[in-house]
Coordinates of C-alpha atoms in Angstrom, one line a residue:
M1 CA 68.7 93.9 110.3
R2 CA 70.1 92.0 113.2
H3 CA 69.2 88.6 111.6
L4 CA 70.8 89.8 108.4
E5 CA 74.0 90.7 110.2
I6 CA 74.1 87.2 111.8
A7 CA 73.5 85.5 108.5
V8 CA 76.2 87.5 106.7
W9 CA 79.0 87.7 109.3
G10 CA 78.1 84.7 111.5
V11 CA 76.9 82.0 109.1
L12 CA 78.1 82.9 105.6
P13 CA 81.9 82.6 106.4
Y14 CA 81.3 78.9 107.4
L15 CA 79.3 78.2 104.2
V16 CA 82.1 79.7 102.1
L17 CA 84.6 77.6 104.0
A18 CA 82.5 74.5 103.3
V19 CA 82.2 75.3 99.6
F20 CA 86.0 76.0 99.4
A21 CA 87.0 72.8 101.1
A22 CA 84.5 70.5 99.3
G23 CA 85.2 72.2 95.9
T24 CA 88.9 71.7 96.4
V25 CA 88.6 68.0 97.3
W26 CA 86.2 67.5 94.3
R27 CA 88.7 69.2 92.0
F28 CA 91.6 67.1 93.2
R29 CA 89.6 63.9 92.8
H30 CA 87.9 64.5 89.5
D31 CA 90.2 67.1 87.7
R32 CA 93.7 66.4 89.0
F33 CA 95.3 67.1 85.7
G34 CA 93.5 70.4 85.3
L35 CA 95.1 72.0 88.4
T36 CA 97.5 74.0 86.2
T37 CA 97.4 77.6 85.0
R38 CA 97.0 76.4 81.4
S39 CA 100.1 78.4 80.4
S40 CA 99.7 80.5 77.4
Q41 CA 103.3 81.7 77.2
V42 CA 103.7 80.2 73.7
H43 CA 101.1 82.7 72.4
E44 CA 102.6 85.8 74.1
S45 CA 105.5 86.2 76.5
R46 CA 106.4 89.9 76.6
L47 CA 103.5 91.1 78.6
L48 CA 103.4 87.9 80.6
A49 CA 107.0 88.5 81.7
V50 CA 106.0 91.9 83.1
G51 CA 102.5 91.2 84.6
G52 CA 103.2 87.7 86.0
P53 CA 106.0 88.7 88.5
L54 CA 104.2 91.9 89.4
F55 CA 101.0 90.1 90.3
H56 CA 102.4 87.1 92.0
Y57 CA 105.1 88.8 94.1
G58 CA 102.7 91.6 95.0
L59 CA 100.1 89.0 96.0
L60 CA 102.6 87.2 98.3
F61 CA 103.2 90.5 100.2
V62 CA 99.5 91.2 100.3
I63 CA 98.8 87.8 101.8
A64 CA 101.7 88.2 104.3
G65 CA 100.3 91.7 105.3
H66 CA 96.8 90.2 105.8
A67 CA 98.2 87.4 108.0
V68 CA 99.9 89.9 110.2
G69 CA 97.1 92.4 110.3
L70 CA 94.3 89.8 111.0
L71 CA 96.1 87.2 113.1
V72 CA 98.4 89.4 115.3
P73 CA 96.4 91.2 118.0
E74 CA 97.1 94.8 118.8
S75 CA 98.0 93.8 122.4
L76 CA 101.0 91.9 121.1
T77 CA 102.5 94.8 119.2
V78 CA 101.9 97.0 122.3
R79 CA 103.9 94.5 124.4
M80 CA 106.6 94.5 121.8
H81 CA 106.7 98.3 122.1
I82 CA 105.9 98.9 118.4
P83 CA 104.5 102.4 118.1
E84 CA 101.0 102.6 116.6
S85 CA 102.3 105.3 114.2
F86 CA 105.0 103.1 112.9
Y87 CA 102.6 100.2 112.5
R88 CA 100.2 102.3 110.4
L89 CA 103.0 103.8 108.4
N90 CA 104.4 100.4 107.6
A91 CA 101.0 99.1 106.7
L92 CA 100.5 102.1 104.4
V93 CA 103.8 101.9 102.6
V94 CA 104.4 98.2 102.4
G95 CA 100.7 97.3 102.0
G96 CA 100.2 100.1 99.5
L97 CA 103.2 99.2 97.3
A98 CA 102.2 95.5 97.4
G99 CA 98.6 96.2 96.5
A100 CA 99.6 98.6 93.8
A101 CA 102.0 96.0 92.3
C102 CA 99.4 93.3 92.5
V103 CA 96.7 95.5 90.8
S104 CA 99.1 96.6 88.2
G105 CA 100.2 93.1 87.4
L106 CA 96.6 91.9 87.1
A107 CA 95.8 94.8 84.8
V108 CA 98.7 93.9 82.5
L109 CA 97.6 90.2 82.5
L110 CA 94.0 91.1 81.8
W111 CA 95.0 93.5 79.0
R112 CA 97.2 90.7 77.6
R113 CA 94.3 88.3 77.7
L114 CA 92.0 90.7 75.9
R115 CA 94.4 91.8 73.2
T116 CA 95.9 88.4 72.3
R117 CA 93.4 86.4 70.4
A118 CA 94.8 83.0 71.2
V119 CA 95.0 83.8 74.9
R120 CA 91.5 85.3 74.9
R121 CA 90.0 82.2 73.2
S122 CA 91.6 80.0 75.9
T123 CA 89.7 81.9 78.7
S124 CA 87.2 79.6 80.3
R125 CA 83.8 80.6 81.6
S126 CA 84.9 80.3 85.2
D127 CA 87.8 82.7 84.4
R128 CA 85.4 85.3 83.1
V129 CA 83.6 85.2 86.4
V130 CA 86.5 85.1 88.8
Y131 CA 88.7 87.8 87.1
P132 CA 86.2 90.6 87.8
V133 CA 85.8 89.4 91.4
L134 CA 89.6 89.2 91.9
A135 CA 90.0 92.7 90.5
A136 CA 87.3 94.0 92.8
V137 CA 88.8 92.3 95.9
L138 CA 92.3 93.8 95.1
L139 CA 90.9 97.3 94.4
A140 CA 88.7 97.3 97.6
G141 CA 91.7 96.1 99.6
L142 CA 93.9 98.8 98.2
W143 CA 91.3 101.4 99.0
T144 CA 90.9 100.2 102.6
T145 CA 94.7 100.3 103.0
L146 CA 95.0 103.9 101.7
T147 CA 92.0 105.2 103.6
G148 CA 92.5 103.2 106.8
S149 CA 95.9 104.7 107.6
S150 CA 94.3 107.9 108.9
G151 CA 93.5 106.3 112.2
A152 CA 89.8 107.0 112.1
Y153 CA 89.1 103.3 112.4
D154 CA 91.3 100.6 113.9
Y155 CA 90.6 97.4 112.0
R156 CA 92.6 95.4 114.6
L157 CA 89.9 96.2 117.1
G158 CA 87.1 95.3 114.8
V159 CA 87.7 93.3 111.6
S160 CA 90.6 91.4 113.1
V161 CA 88.7 90.5 116.2
W162 CA 85.8 89.1 114.0
F163 CA 88.2 87.1 111.8
R164 CA 89.9 85.5 114.8
S165 CA 86.6 84.7 116.4
L166 CA 85.6 82.6 113.4
F167 CA 88.4 80.1 114.4
L168 CA 86.9 79.8 117.9
L169 CA 83.5 79.0 116.4
Q170 CA 82.1 82.0 118.2
P171 CA 81.8 84.7 115.5
D172 CA 81.9 88.2 116.9
V173 CA 79.2 89.6 114.6
P174 CA 79.0 93.2 116.0
A175 CA 82.8 93.6 115.5
M176 CA 82.3 93.3 111.8
A177 CA 78.8 94.7 111.6
H178 CA 80.1 98.0 113.0
A179 CA 83.0 98.2 110.7
P180 CA 83.1 100.9 107.9
L181 CA 81.3 100.0 104.7
T182 CA 84.6 99.7 102.7
F183 CA 85.8 97.0 105.0
Q184 CA 82.5 95.1 104.8
V185 CA 82.6 95.3 101.0
H186 CA 86.1 94.0 101.0
G187 CA 85.1 91.1 103.3
L188 CA 82.1 90.2 101.2
L189 CA 84.1 90.2 97.9
A190 CA 86.8 88.1 99.6
M191 CA 84.3 85.5 100.6
A192 CA 82.9 85.5 97.0
L193 CA 86.4 84.9 95.7
F194 CA 87.1 82.0 98.0
A195 CA 83.8 80.4 97.1
L196 CA 84.8 80.6 93.4
W197 CA 88.4 79.6 94.0
P198 CA 88.2 75.8 93.6
F199 CA 86.3 76.1 90.4
S200 CA 88.7 78.4 88.6
R201 CA 92.3 78.4 87.6
L202 CA 93.2 79.9 91.0
V203 CA 93.3 76.4 92.3
H204 CA 96.7 76.0 90.7
A205 CA 98.1 77.7 93.9
F206 CA 97.7 74.3 95.6
A207 CA 99.7 72.6 92.9
A208 CA 102.7 74.9 93.1
P209 CA 105.9 72.8 92.3
L210 CA 107.6 73.6 95.6
G211 CA 109.9 70.6 95.0
Y212 CA 111.7 72.6 92.4
L213 CA 113.2 74.8 95.1
T214 CA 115.2 71.8 96.5
R215 CA 115.6 69.6 93.4
P216 CA 119.2 69.3 92.1
Y217 CA 120.0 70.7 88.7
L218 CA 119.3 68.4 85.7
V219 CA 121.9 68.5 83.0
Y220 CA 120.6 67.9 79.5
R221 CA 122.8 67.0 76.5
H222 CA 121.6 67.5 72.9
R223 CA 122.0 64.4 70.8
G224 CA 122.9 66.5 67.8
G225 CA 125.8 68.1 69.7
A226 CA 127.1 64.7 70.6
Q227 CA 127.0 63.6 67.0
R228 CA 128.8 66.8 65.8
A229 CA 131.5 66.2 68.5
A230 CA 132.1 62.7 67.1
G231 CA 132.6 64.1 63.5
G232 CA 129.0 63.7 62.5
R233 CA 128.8 60.0 63.3
P234 CA 126.3 58.7 65.9
P235 CA 127.8 57.9 69.3
A236 CA 128.9 54.3 69.8
R237 CA 126.5 52.1 71.7

């Protein structure tokens, strides 16, 4: 069992990271024009307008919560005089709401994909694999958030220690091997998701048009409007 624990929690994360990095580079080099979400808004927009924001905004808060929970050591919050009860309550409320919004949004998007024939037919093979894994990751994470607030297990002294040790190239295998099964399942599913990430539509996260946030407004004028304004005659050249 010791060798299995080393393989799973000491070796597998680096293999997943290698697949993630190599797959992303390969995708950018050989499928640069395929790094989009393959928008299907033209086929159905009502459910997309509900599920899309719920999933994406919920996911942003989930990622932020993971960054704080995994990267910020407990000793820092102690020095900042943040009570443990407040930290756990904040993780339960904010993390629970973000997780619930993310899961609800994904459920709406999956239902939309199943019920709309045109959207369903545009689903690729990689999507059929990654969607169940993504749903399992979110559900497992939501479950650990709801059950971990009791204080019976402090993940910041276990899972977080293991996660930070990976960056030091000295994985603390016992820290993760002694974690509750729910946290281990969540970690394994997350690694599976990251291994599949570059080969699915999730890779569009790296092609987000951030430039649109600072780009000035573009004013478009309809040629027909200009003609009507000139009495139906085309504008002078």
